[in-house]
Amino acid sequence: MDKFLAKTLHGLEDVLEYELKDLGAGSIKKGIRSVSFEGDRDLLYRANYNLRTAMSVLKQLHSFNINKAKDLYRKSLDYPWEDIMGVGQTFSVVPVVNSSLFNHTGYPALVLKDAIVDRFRRKIKRRPDVNPKEPDIVFNCHISERHVNISIDSSLVPLFKRGYRQSGSGAPLNEVLAAGIIMLSQWDKKSPFLDPMCGSGTLAIEAALMARGIPPGKLRKIFGFMNWPDYDHKLFKKVRGEAESKIVPLQTSIYCSDISSRNIRNARANIREAGLEGDIRSSVADFLNTGSKDTEYTIIMNPPYGERMDVTDIERLYSGVGERLKHGFPGSTVWLLSSNNEAIKKIGLKPSEKYILFNGKLEVKLLKYELYKGSKKNRD
């Protein structure tokens, strides 16, 4: 059994662990922004094709301890890199270094590159080229003090790049984060889904993919493991067929809207590229002027955080959002994502659940609001 590491975003480790258990992975162990597991080649292919909350999947190659910086070159030189890649392929090294043995994070990457190239020169008298922009093979060099773990990236292109994003708003939501939010919400895929501030439509698209059982890798053309010497095309075709055999028709309604007609045009382009035109209804609408007292939605929204808005305007917006939720959507369940703690207070509702996540470099809160019909006291 091979050892793998699935990387994710902060706060999504539990969700990724659940996904890996569902795939049948063994020896699962949560880390920080990662989950390690064991499995075979079939599981590796299925993980890349099916995981919604993984950013990439690494396969461990070489693990050892070092006492001084020069040990990295010596011990890396002994590894049979010629069995991992061809001399005609290009490669790059991504360093993740936390060690007092090195003064510069990028230096270990240069050392590992030299070791790989020198190994090829020694064994077959030719060397592969380094290509930091579009490599065929990506190695990950993780050094924690004196322990070195070298892995190969089986995804190559980060898994959040599903292949449907043609257009984006100013700050499109990462697809992995969007999928993670929906999974944290425990949406049952039966209640109507609404994103009333949809931007480029990512939340609605990920919800539709999830509800229909469409694998997130369906539109991707390339995975890193396809460039490996042991790539098994027939096995991957089988993995893909099994995943796509579970696709089902949509059992509910999914809506997305935005006050910006430009955002809706972008969202529609992405929805069309994802093949979900018949599953997602999109419209230009000001959320503060909408409402539905007859339908109980699962609402997931990512309002502006206020980086380019006046303080008074952002607080007025959040106050209006709170009023609209309370009076326009009784019985619905709302999940709101924001980094603006002061603006959140203007919502005027008490959250029943809270998660801390990261949207890019911004720490954000994912808050759950339950919109009771009538007063909560009467409902209890």
mmCIF file of C-alpha atoms in Angstrom, residues 4-377:
data_model
loop_
_atom_site.group_PDB
_atom_site.id
_atom_site.type_symbol
_atom_site.label_atom_id
_atom_site.label_comp_id
_atom_site.label_asym_id
_atom_site.label_seq_id
_atom_site.Cartn_x
_atom_site.Cartn_y
_atom_site.Cartn_z
ATOM 1 C CA PHE A 4 -0.562 9.538 0.257
ATOM 2 C CA LEU A 5 -1.251 13.046 1.535
ATOM 3 C CA ALA A 6 -4.327 14.989 0.445
ATOM 4 C CA LYS A 7 -3.882 18.727 0.937
ATOM 5 C CA THR A 8 -6.837 20.972 1.696
ATOM 6 C CA LEU A 9 -7.781 24.387 3.083
ATOM 7 C CA HIS A 10 -7.775 25.289 6.768
ATOM 8 C CA GLY A 11 -11.005 24.174 8.411
ATOM 9 C CA LEU A 12 -11.904 21.517 5.852
ATOM 10 C CA GLU A 13 -9.843 18.669 7.321
ATOM 11 C CA ASP A 14 -12.890 16.920 8.841
ATOM 12 C CA VAL A 15 -14.805 17.082 5.570
ATOM 13 C CA LEU A 16 -11.868 15.706 3.606
ATOM 14 C CA GLU A 17 -11.454 12.902 6.147
ATOM 15 C CA TYR A 18 -15.123 11.989 5.604
ATOM 16 C CA GLU A 19 -14.634 11.948 1.832
ATOM 17 C CA LEU A 20 -11.606 9.677 2.111
ATOM 18 C CA LYS A 21 -13.451 7.258 4.377
ATOM 19 C CA ASP A 22 -16.250 7.155 1.821
ATOM 20 C CA LEU A 23 -13.704 6.196 -0.860
ATOM 21 C CA GLY A 24 -12.397 3.361 1.301
ATOM 22 C CA ALA A 25 -8.989 4.843 2.156
ATOM 23 C CA GLY A 26 -6.979 3.201 4.930
ATOM 24 C CA SER A 27 -4.835 4.525 7.812
ATOM 25 C CA ILE A 28 -6.486 7.954 7.643
ATOM 26 C CA LYS A 29 -4.918 10.629 9.834
ATOM 27 C CA LYS A 30 -5.799 14.313 9.944
ATOM 28 C CA GLY A 31 -3.063 16.933 9.881
ATOM 29 C CA ILE A 32 -2.988 20.705 9.456
ATOM 30 C CA ARG A 33 -4.576 21.521 6.089
ATOM 31 C CA SER A 34 -4.031 17.902 5.099
ATOM 32 C CA VAL A 35 -5.154 14.313 5.610
ATOM 33 C CA SER A 36 -2.767 11.374 5.162
ATOM 34 C CA PHE A 37 -3.977 7.950 4.047
ATOM 35 C CA GLU A 38 -2.896 4.693 2.441
ATOM 36 C CA GLY A 39 -4.137 2.883 -0.630
ATOM 37 C CA ASP A 40 -3.341 1.503 -4.062
ATOM 38 C CA ARG A 41 -3.218 2.990 -7.564
ATOM 39 C CA ASP A 42 -6.972 2.571 -7.977
ATOM 40 C CA LEU A 43 -7.593 4.668 -4.863
ATOM 41 C CA LEU A 44 -5.136 7.310 -6.047
ATOM 42 C CA TYR A 45 -7.044 7.707 -9.311
ATOM 43 C CA ARG A 46 -10.402 7.746 -7.524
ATOM 44 C CA ALA A 47 -9.172 10.318 -5.005
ATOM 45 C CA ASN A 48 -8.109 12.713 -7.746
ATOM 46 C CA TYR A 49 -11.316 12.235 -9.709
ATOM 47 C CA ASN A 50 -13.814 12.312 -6.842
ATOM 48 C CA LEU A 51 -12.521 14.396 -3.932
ATOM 49 C CA ARG A 52 -14.310 17.731 -3.710
ATOM 50 C CA THR A 53 -12.321 19.256 -0.844
ATOM 51 C CA ALA A 54 -8.748 18.265 -1.761
ATOM 52 C CA MET A 55 -6.388 20.781 -3.344
ATOM 53 C CA SER A 56 -3.949 18.075 -4.451
ATOM 54 C CA VAL A 57 -2.956 14.485 -3.680
ATOM 55 C CA LEU A 58 0.712 13.708 -3.046
ATOM 56 C CA LYS A 59 2.328 10.264 -3.171
ATOM 57 C CA GLN A 60 5.216 9.757 -0.771
ATOM 58 C CA LEU A 61 8.450 8.673 -2.473
ATOM 59 C CA HIS A 62 11.424 9.148 -0.183
ATOM 60 C CA SER A 63 11.597 9.830 3.544
ATOM 61 C CA PHE A 64 14.752 10.271 5.623
ATOM 62 C CA ASN A 65 16.447 12.275 8.371
ATOM 63 C CA ILE A 66 19.319 14.715 7.953
ATOM 64 C CA ASN A 67 21.853 16.099 10.440
ATOM 65 C CA LYS A 68 23.273 18.845 8.232
ATOM 66 C CA ALA A 69 22.216 20.644 5.067
ATOM 67 C CA LYS A 70 24.554 18.712 2.760
ATOM 68 C CA ASP A 71 22.817 15.444 3.771
ATOM 69 C CA LEU A 72 19.832 16.479 1.650
ATOM 70 C CA TYR A 73 21.855 16.218 -1.569
ATOM 71 C CA ARG A 74 23.638 13.010 -0.615
ATOM 72 C CA LYS A 75 20.508 11.104 0.429
ATOM 73 C CA SER A 76 18.436 12.437 -2.474
ATOM 74 C CA LEU A 77 21.115 11.376 -4.958
ATOM 75 C CA ASP A 78 20.732 7.752 -3.873
ATOM 76 C CA TYR A 79 17.036 7.592 -4.863
ATOM 77 C CA PRO A 80 16.178 6.026 -8.282
ATOM 78 C CA TRP A 81 14.577 9.088 -9.879
ATOM 79 C CA GLU A 82 14.962 7.464 -13.296
ATOM 80 C CA ASP A 83 12.185 5.043 -12.266
ATOM 81 C CA ILE A 84 9.834 7.947 -11.489
ATOM 82 C CA MET A 85 10.181 10.032 -14.646
ATOM 83 C CA GLY A 86 11.667 9.929 -18.115
ATOM 84 C CA VAL A 87 14.734 11.908 -19.152
ATOM 85 C CA GLY A 88 12.624 13.673 -21.767
ATOM 86 C CA GLN A 89 10.168 14.983 -19.189
ATOM 87 C CA THR A 90 10.430 18.292 -17.373
ATOM 88 C CA PHE A 91 10.072 18.736 -13.627
ATOM 89 C CA SER A 92 9.906 21.284 -10.828
ATOM 90 C CA VAL A 93 10.298 21.184 -7.046
ATOM 91 C CA VAL A 94 7.954 22.838 -4.549
ATOM 92 C CA PRO A 95 9.666 23.376 -1.172
ATOM 93 C CA VAL A 96 7.875 23.494 2.187
ATOM 94 C CA VAL A 97 10.634 24.089 4.718
ATOM 95 C CA ASN A 98 10.608 24.645 8.465
ATOM 96 C CA SER A 99 14.151 23.826 9.560
ATOM 97 C CA SER A 100 17.002 25.597 11.319
ATOM 98 C CA LEU A 101 19.410 23.812 8.954
ATOM 99 C CA PHE A 102 18.415 26.094 6.076
ATOM 100 C CA ASN A 103 18.460 29.907 5.977
ATOM 101 C CA HIS A 104 16.434 30.175 2.793
ATOM 102 C CA THR A 105 13.256 28.272 1.941
ATOM 103 C CA GLY A 106 14.151 27.985 -1.738
ATOM 104 C CA TYR A 107 17.612 26.545 -1.199
ATOM 105 C CA PRO A 108 16.467 22.920 -0.503
ATOM 106 C CA ALA A 109 14.542 23.010 -3.792
ATOM 107 C CA LEU A 110 17.761 23.855 -5.661
ATOM 108 C CA VAL A 111 19.615 21.082 -3.828
ATOM 109 C CA LEU A 112 16.954 18.495 -4.713
ATOM 110 C CA LYS A 113 16.912 19.636 -8.350
ATOM 111 C CA ASP A 114 20.699 19.180 -8.520
ATOM 112 C CA ALA A 115 20.460 15.719 -6.954
ATOM 113 C CA ILE A 116 17.804 14.578 -9.445
ATOM 114 C CA VAL A 117 19.731 15.937 -12.437
ATOM 115 C CA ASP A 118 23.039 14.471 -11.234
ATOM 116 C CA ARG A 119 21.401 11.074 -10.664
ATOM 117 C CA PHE A 120 20.233 11.030 -14.296
ATOM 118 C CA ARG A 121 23.667 12.087 -15.530
ATOM 119 C CA ARG A 122 25.285 9.311 -13.519
ATOM 120 C CA LYS A 123 22.867 6.578 -14.620
ATOM 121 C CA ILE A 124 21.960 7.374 -18.229
ATOM 122 C CA LYS A 125 24.371 10.194 -19.219
ATOM 123 C CA ARG A 126 21.517 12.587 -19.945
ATOM 124 C CA ARG A 127 19.517 14.933 -17.773
ATOM 125 C CA PRO A 128 15.876 16.111 -17.646
ATOM 126 C CA ASP A 129 15.106 19.813 -17.824
ATOM 127 C CA VAL A 130 13.594 21.941 -15.082
ATOM 128 C CA ASN A 131 10.398 23.797 -15.996
ATOM 129 C CA PRO A 132 8.923 25.809 -13.105
ATOM 130 C CA LYS A 133 5.884 26.998 -15.094
ATOM 131 C CA GLU A 134 4.501 23.953 -16.932
ATOM 132 C CA PRO A 135 6.345 20.843 -15.704
ATOM 133 C CA ASP A 136 5.369 17.275 -16.498
ATOM 134 C CA ILE A 137 6.311 16.191 -12.981
ATOM 135 C CA VAL A 138 6.100 18.123 -9.693
ATOM 136 C CA PHE A 139 8.026 17.011 -6.622
ATOM 137 C CA ASN A 140 7.170 18.306 -3.165
ATOM 138 C CA CYS A 141 10.092 18.651 -0.729
ATOM 139 C CA HIS A 142 8.787 18.941 2.834
ATOM 140 C CA ILE A 143 11.381 19.478 5.568
ATOM 141 C CA SER A 144 10.364 19.661 9.209
ATOM 142 C CA GLU A 145 13.534 20.418 11.184
ATOM 143 C CA ARG A 146 15.641 17.284 10.428
ATOM 144 C CA HIS A 147 13.015 15.117 8.739
ATOM 145 C CA VAL A 148 12.684 15.171 4.946
ATOM 146 C CA ASN A 149 9.672 13.864 3.045
ATOM 147 C CA ILE A 150 9.796 13.960 -0.754
ATOM 148 C CA SER A 151 6.540 13.367 -2.609
ATOM 149 C CA ILE A 152 5.270 13.506 -6.166
ATOM 150 C CA ASP A 153 2.141 15.506 -6.971
ATOM 151 C CA SER A 154 -0.414 13.184 -8.575
ATOM 152 C CA SER A 155 -2.753 16.082 -9.387
ATOM 153 C CA LEU A 156 -0.227 18.425 -11.068
ATOM 154 C CA VAL A 157 -2.873 21.097 -11.706
ATOM 155 C CA PRO A 158 -4.569 21.979 -8.384
ATOM 156 C CA LEU A 159 -7.857 20.132 -7.991
ATOM 157 C CA PHE A 160 -9.881 23.299 -7.388
ATOM 158 C CA LYS A 161 -9.422 23.969 -11.101
ATOM 159 C CA ARG A 162 -12.419 21.889 -12.116
ATOM 160 C CA GLY A 163 -12.399 23.066 -15.718
ATOM 161 C CA TYR A 164 -15.655 25.014 -15.826
ATOM 162 C CA ARG A 165 -14.482 28.492 -14.830
ATOM 163 C CA GLN A 166 -14.554 30.633 -17.959
ATOM 164 C CA SER A 167 -15.332 33.929 -16.299
ATOM 165 C CA GLY A 168 -14.931 35.272 -12.802
ATOM 166 C CA SER A 169 -16.038 38.174 -10.648
ATOM 167 C CA GLY A 170 -13.467 40.354 -8.906
ATOM 168 C CA ALA A 171 -12.674 37.724 -6.273
ATOM 169 C CA PRO A 172 -14.161 34.357 -7.252
ATOM 170 C CA LEU A 173 -14.647 31.828 -4.467
ATOM 171 C CA ASN A 174 -12.243 28.896 -4.583
ATOM 172 C CA GLU A 175 -14.102 25.792 -5.788
ATOM 173 C CA VAL A 176 -12.715 23.616 -2.985
ATOM 174 C CA LEU A 177 -13.814 26.182 -0.386
ATOM 175 C CA ALA A 178 -17.273 26.380 -1.968
ATOM 176 C CA ALA A 179 -17.662 22.591 -1.924
ATOM 177 C CA GLY A 180 -16.409 22.446 1.662
ATOM 178 C CA ILE A 181 -18.899 25.076 2.794
ATOM 179 C CA ILE A 182 -21.773 23.155 1.219
ATOM 180 C CA MET A 183 -20.634 19.926 2.870
ATOM 181 C CA LEU A 184 -20.254 21.658 6.244
ATOM 182 C CA SER A 185 -23.812 22.943 5.869
ATOM 183 C CA GLN A 186 -25.020 19.338 5.576
ATOM 184 C CA TRP A 187 -27.409 20.368 2.823
ATOM 185 C CA ASP A 188 -29.660 17.394 2.148
ATOM 186 C CA LYS A 189 -29.660 17.941 -1.658
ATOM 187 C CA LYS A 190 -33.465 17.937 -1.514
ATOM 188 C CA SER A 191 -34.376 21.340 -0.093
ATOM 189 C CA PRO A 192 -34.198 24.236 -2.578
ATOM 190 C CA PHE A 193 -30.736 25.848 -2.672
ATOM 191 C CA LEU A 194 -30.203 29.587 -3.042
ATOM 192 C CA ASP A 195 -27.115 31.782 -3.377
ATOM 193 C CA PRO A 196 -28.462 35.361 -3.584
ATOM 194 C CA MET A 197 -25.043 37.054 -3.973
ATOM 195 C CA CYS A 198 -23.549 34.545 -6.371
ATOM 196 C CA GLY A 199 -20.710 36.408 -8.086
ATOM 197 C CA SER A 200 -19.393 33.967 -10.697
ATOM 198 C CA GLY A 201 -21.781 31.220 -9.558
ATOM 199 C CA THR A 202 -19.304 28.893 -7.845
ATOM 200 C CA LEU A 203 -21.506 27.909 -4.888
ATOM 201 C CA ALA A 204 -24.478 27.092 -7.109
ATOM 202 C CA ILE A 205 -22.314 25.098 -9.532
ATOM 203 C CA GLU A 206 -20.664 23.085 -6.757
ATOM 204 C CA ALA A 207 -24.090 22.453 -5.204
ATOM 205 C CA ALA A 208 -25.428 21.140 -8.521
ATOM 206 C CA LEU A 209 -22.386 18.918 -9.082
ATOM 207 C CA MET A 210 -22.809 17.517 -5.573
ATOM 208 C CA ALA A 211 -26.565 17.023 -5.803
ATOM 209 C CA ARG A 212 -26.273 15.169 -9.098
ATOM 210 C CA GLY A 213 -23.245 13.126 -8.055
ATOM 211 C CA ILE A 214 -21.134 14.566 -10.875
ATOM 212 C CA PRO A 215 -17.466 13.965 -10.005
ATOM 213 C CA PRO A 216 -15.469 17.212 -9.704
ATOM 214 C CA GLY A 217 -12.794 15.819 -12.025
ATOM 215 C CA LYS A 218 -15.183 15.141 -14.901
ATOM 216 C CA LEU A 219 -14.182 18.199 -16.967
ATOM 217 C CA ARG A 220 -10.449 18.004 -16.296
ATOM 218 C CA LYS A 221 -8.173 16.995 -19.160
ATOM 219 C CA ILE A 222 -5.035 16.188 -17.192
ATOM 220 C CA PHE A 223 -3.925 14.736 -13.875
ATOM 221 C CA GLY A 224 -0.298 14.443 -12.812
ATOM 222 C CA PHE A 225 -0.389 10.645 -12.609
ATOM 223 C CA MET A 226 -1.025 10.527 -16.366
ATOM 224 C CA ASN A 227 2.630 11.533 -16.850
ATOM 225 C CA TRP A 228 3.979 8.726 -14.669
ATOM 226 C CA PRO A 229 5.659 5.644 -16.193
ATOM 227 C CA ASP A 230 3.161 3.315 -14.504
ATOM 228 C CA TYR A 231 0.048 5.175 -15.686
ATOM 229 C CA ASP A 232 -2.716 2.650 -16.350
ATOM 230 C CA HIS A 233 -5.125 4.129 -18.891
ATOM 231 C CA LYS A 234 -7.539 1.192 -18.652
ATOM 232 C CA LEU A 235 -7.716 1.468 -14.877
ATOM 233 C CA PHE A 236 -8.390 5.200 -15.021
ATOM 234 C CA LYS A 237 -11.075 4.637 -17.653
ATOM 235 C CA LYS A 238 -12.690 2.145 -15.282
ATOM 236 C CA VAL A 239 -12.472 4.594 -12.354
ATOM 237 C CA ARG A 240 -14.007 7.328 -14.464
ATOM 238 C CA GLY A 241 -16.804 5.079 -15.706
ATOM 239 C CA GLU A 242 -17.694 3.912 -12.205
ATOM 240 C CA ALA A 243 -17.855 7.490 -10.927
ATOM 241 C CA GLU A 244 -19.971 8.739 -13.815
ATOM 242 C CA SER A 245 -22.379 5.798 -13.532
ATOM 243 C CA LYS A 246 -23.547 7.333 -10.230
ATOM 244 C CA ILE A 247 -24.685 10.600 -11.801
ATOM 245 C CA VAL A 248 -28.395 11.207 -11.184
ATOM 246 C CA PRO A 249 -30.973 13.829 -12.215
ATOM 247 C CA LEU A 250 -31.393 16.831 -9.935
ATOM 248 C CA GLN A 251 -34.029 16.249 -7.236
ATOM 249 C CA THR A 252 -34.521 19.883 -6.192
ATOM 250 C CA SER A 253 -34.195 23.471 -7.416
ATOM 251 C CA ILE A 254 -30.980 25.476 -7.368
ATOM 252 C CA TYR A 255 -31.089 29.244 -7.717
ATOM 253 C CA CYS A 256 -28.428 31.921 -7.912
ATOM 254 C CA SER A 257 -28.811 35.656 -8.274
ATOM 255 C CA ASP A 258 -26.744 38.814 -8.052
ATOM 256 C CA ILE A 259 -27.369 42.537 -8.205
ATOM 257 C CA SER A 260 -24.724 42.810 -10.933
ATOM 258 C CA SER A 261 -25.774 41.875 -14.463
ATOM 259 C CA ARG A 262 -22.085 41.419 -15.313
ATOM 260 C CA ASN A 263 -21.704 38.837 -12.536
ATOM 261 C CA ILE A 264 -24.752 36.956 -13.803
ATOM 262 C CA ARG A 265 -23.331 36.896 -17.328
ATOM 263 C CA ASN A 266 -20.127 35.424 -15.910
ATOM 264 C CA ALA A 267 -22.050 32.950 -13.778
ATOM 265 C CA ARG A 268 -24.100 31.803 -16.763
ATOM 266 C CA ALA A 269 -20.938 31.275 -18.815
ATOM 267 C CA ASN A 270 -19.518 29.078 -16.043
ATOM 268 C CA ILE A 271 -22.809 27.214 -15.592
ATOM 269 C CA ARG A 272 -22.936 26.541 -19.322
ATOM 270 C CA GLU A 273 -19.338 25.290 -19.356
ATOM 271 C CA ALA A 274 -20.158 22.954 -16.453
ATOM 272 C CA GLY A 275 -23.068 21.512 -18.447
ATOM 273 C CA LEU A 276 -25.590 22.601 -15.812
ATOM 274 C CA GLU A 277 -27.798 25.018 -17.754
ATOM 275 C CA GLY A 278 -30.873 22.919 -17.074
ATOM 276 C CA ASP A 279 -30.123 22.594 -13.359
ATOM 277 C CA ILE A 280 -29.401 26.132 -12.151
ATOM 278 C CA ARG A 281 -31.729 29.103 -12.498
ATOM 279 C CA SER A 282 -29.921 32.439 -12.495
ATOM 280 C CA SER A 283 -31.265 35.983 -12.406
ATOM 281 C CA VAL A 284 -30.308 39.588 -11.795
ATOM 282 C CA ALA A 285 -31.837 40.617 -8.480
ATOM 283 C CA ASP A 286 -31.158 42.801 -5.464
ATOM 284 C CA PHE A 287 -31.352 40.449 -2.486
ATOM 285 C CA LEU A 288 -32.654 43.260 -0.280
ATOM 286 C CA ASN A 289 -35.787 43.366 -2.420
ATOM 287 C CA THR A 290 -36.435 39.618 -2.613
ATOM 288 C CA GLY A 291 -38.124 37.038 -0.433
ATOM 289 C CA SER A 292 -40.227 33.894 -0.360
ATOM 290 C CA LYS A 293 -42.372 33.081 2.639
ATOM 291 C CA ASP A 294 -43.706 29.887 1.061
ATOM 292 C CA THR A 295 -40.383 28.134 0.341
ATOM 293 C CA GLU A 296 -37.874 26.967 2.930
ATOM 294 C CA TYR A 297 -34.453 27.308 1.343
ATOM 295 C CA THR A 298 -30.943 26.335 2.220
ATOM 296 C CA ILE A 299 -29.306 29.713 1.645
ATOM 297 C CA ILE A 300 -25.526 29.973 1.355
ATOM 298 C CA MET A 301 -24.191 33.448 0.724
ATOM 299 C CA ASN A 302 -20.830 35.156 0.446
ATOM 300 C CA PRO A 303 -21.549 38.907 0.733
ATOM 301 C CA PRO A 304 -18.864 41.576 0.227
ATOM 302 C CA TYR A 305 -16.446 41.869 3.140
ATOM 303 C CA GLY A 306 -16.013 45.624 2.763
ATOM 304 C CA GLU A 307 -12.450 45.993 1.447
ATOM 305 C CA ARG A 308 -13.640 48.448 -1.203
ATOM 306 C CA MET A 309 -16.686 49.832 0.616
ATOM 307 C CA ASP A 310 -17.192 52.630 3.103
ATOM 308 C CA VAL A 311 -17.714 51.412 6.688
ATOM 309 C CA THR A 312 -21.187 52.949 6.811
ATOM 310 C CA ASP A 313 -22.175 51.325 3.506
ATOM 311 C CA ILE A 314 -20.983 47.838 4.490
ATOM 312 C CA GLU A 315 -22.736 47.978 7.849
ATOM 313 C CA ARG A 316 -25.903 49.209 6.141
ATOM 314 C CA LEU A 317 -25.675 46.305 3.696
ATOM 315 C CA TYR A 318 -25.299 43.688 6.447
ATOM 316 C CA SER A 319 -28.131 45.264 8.425
ATOM 317 C CA GLY A 320 -30.308 45.042 5.329
ATOM 318 C CA VAL A 321 -29.286 41.407 4.789
ATOM 319 C CA GLY A 322 -30.345 40.575 8.344
ATOM 320 C CA GLU A 323 -33.707 42.272 7.958
ATOM 321 C CA ARG A 324 -34.354 40.586 4.609
ATOM 322 C CA LEU A 325 -33.496 37.161 6.019
ATOM 323 C CA LYS A 326 -35.735 37.595 9.060
ATOM 324 C CA HIS A 327 -38.743 38.936 7.199
ATOM 325 C CA GLY A 328 -38.363 37.461 3.725
ATOM 326 C CA PHE A 329 -37.267 33.873 4.300
ATOM 327 C CA PRO A 330 -39.005 32.400 7.371
ATOM 328 C CA GLY A 331 -38.260 28.704 7.849
ATOM 329 C CA SER A 332 -35.083 28.793 5.776
ATOM 330 C CA THR A 333 -31.587 27.882 6.956
ATOM 331 C CA VAL A 334 -28.809 30.358 6.170
ATOM 332 C CA TRP A 335 -25.036 29.986 6.029
ATOM 333 C CA LEU A 336 -23.142 33.259 5.668
ATOM 334 C CA LEU A 337 -19.415 33.616 4.948
ATOM 335 C CA SER A 338 -17.619 36.822 5.919
ATOM 336 C CA SER A 339 -14.367 38.169 7.335
ATOM 337 C CA ASN A 340 -15.913 41.424 8.594
ATOM 338 C CA ASN A 341 -16.665 40.844 12.274
ATOM 339 C CA GLU A 342 -18.122 44.300 12.849
ATOM 340 C CA ALA A 343 -20.439 44.021 9.865
ATOM 341 C CA ILE A 344 -21.555 40.546 10.977
ATOM 342 C CA LYS A 345 -22.902 42.093 14.191
ATOM 343 C CA LYS A 346 -25.295 44.165 12.067
ATOM 344 C CA ILE A 347 -27.022 40.993 10.851
ATOM 345 C CA GLY A 348 -28.940 41.020 14.129
ATOM 346 C CA LEU A 349 -29.293 37.247 14.335
ATOM 347 C CA LYS A 350 -27.628 34.784 16.682
ATOM 348 C CA PRO A 351 -25.704 32.049 14.873
ATOM 349 C CA SER A 352 -26.335 28.463 15.955
ATOM 350 C CA GLU A 353 -23.053 27.164 14.489
ATOM 351 C CA LYS A 354 -19.708 28.700 13.532
ATOM 352 C CA TYR A 355 -16.657 27.539 11.575
ATOM 353 C CA ILE A 356 -13.357 29.346 11.013
ATOM 354 C CA LEU A 357 -12.102 29.022 7.431
ATOM 355 C CA PHE A 358 -9.788 30.897 5.091
ATOM 356 C CA ASN A 359 -10.787 32.566 1.844
ATOM 357 C CA GLY A 360 -7.362 33.083 0.308
ATOM 358 C CA LYS A 361 -5.331 34.759 3.054
ATOM 359 C CA LEU A 362 -8.415 36.136 4.806
ATOM 360 C CA GLU A 363 -9.690 34.404 7.940
ATOM 361 C CA VAL A 364 -13.442 34.122 7.529
ATOM 362 C CA LYS A 365 -16.336 32.934 9.635
ATOM 363 C CA LEU A 366 -18.990 30.593 8.305
ATOM 364 C CA LEU A 367 -22.104 31.232 10.382
ATOM 365 C CA LYS A 368 -25.377 29.332 10.496
ATOM 366 C CA TYR A 369 -28.661 31.153 11.107
ATOM 367 C CA GLU A 370 -31.945 29.319 11.553
ATOM 368 C CA LEU A 371 -34.871 31.456 10.428
ATOM 369 C CA TYR A 372 -37.862 30.262 12.416
ATOM 370 C CA LYS A 373 -41.409 30.859 11.341
ATOM 371 C CA GLY A 374 -42.884 33.029 14.052
ATOM 372 C CA SER A 375 -40.840 33.410 17.219
ATOM 373 C CA LYS A 376 -38.309 30.852 18.353
ATOM 374 C CA LYS A 377 -40.068 30.772 21.716
#
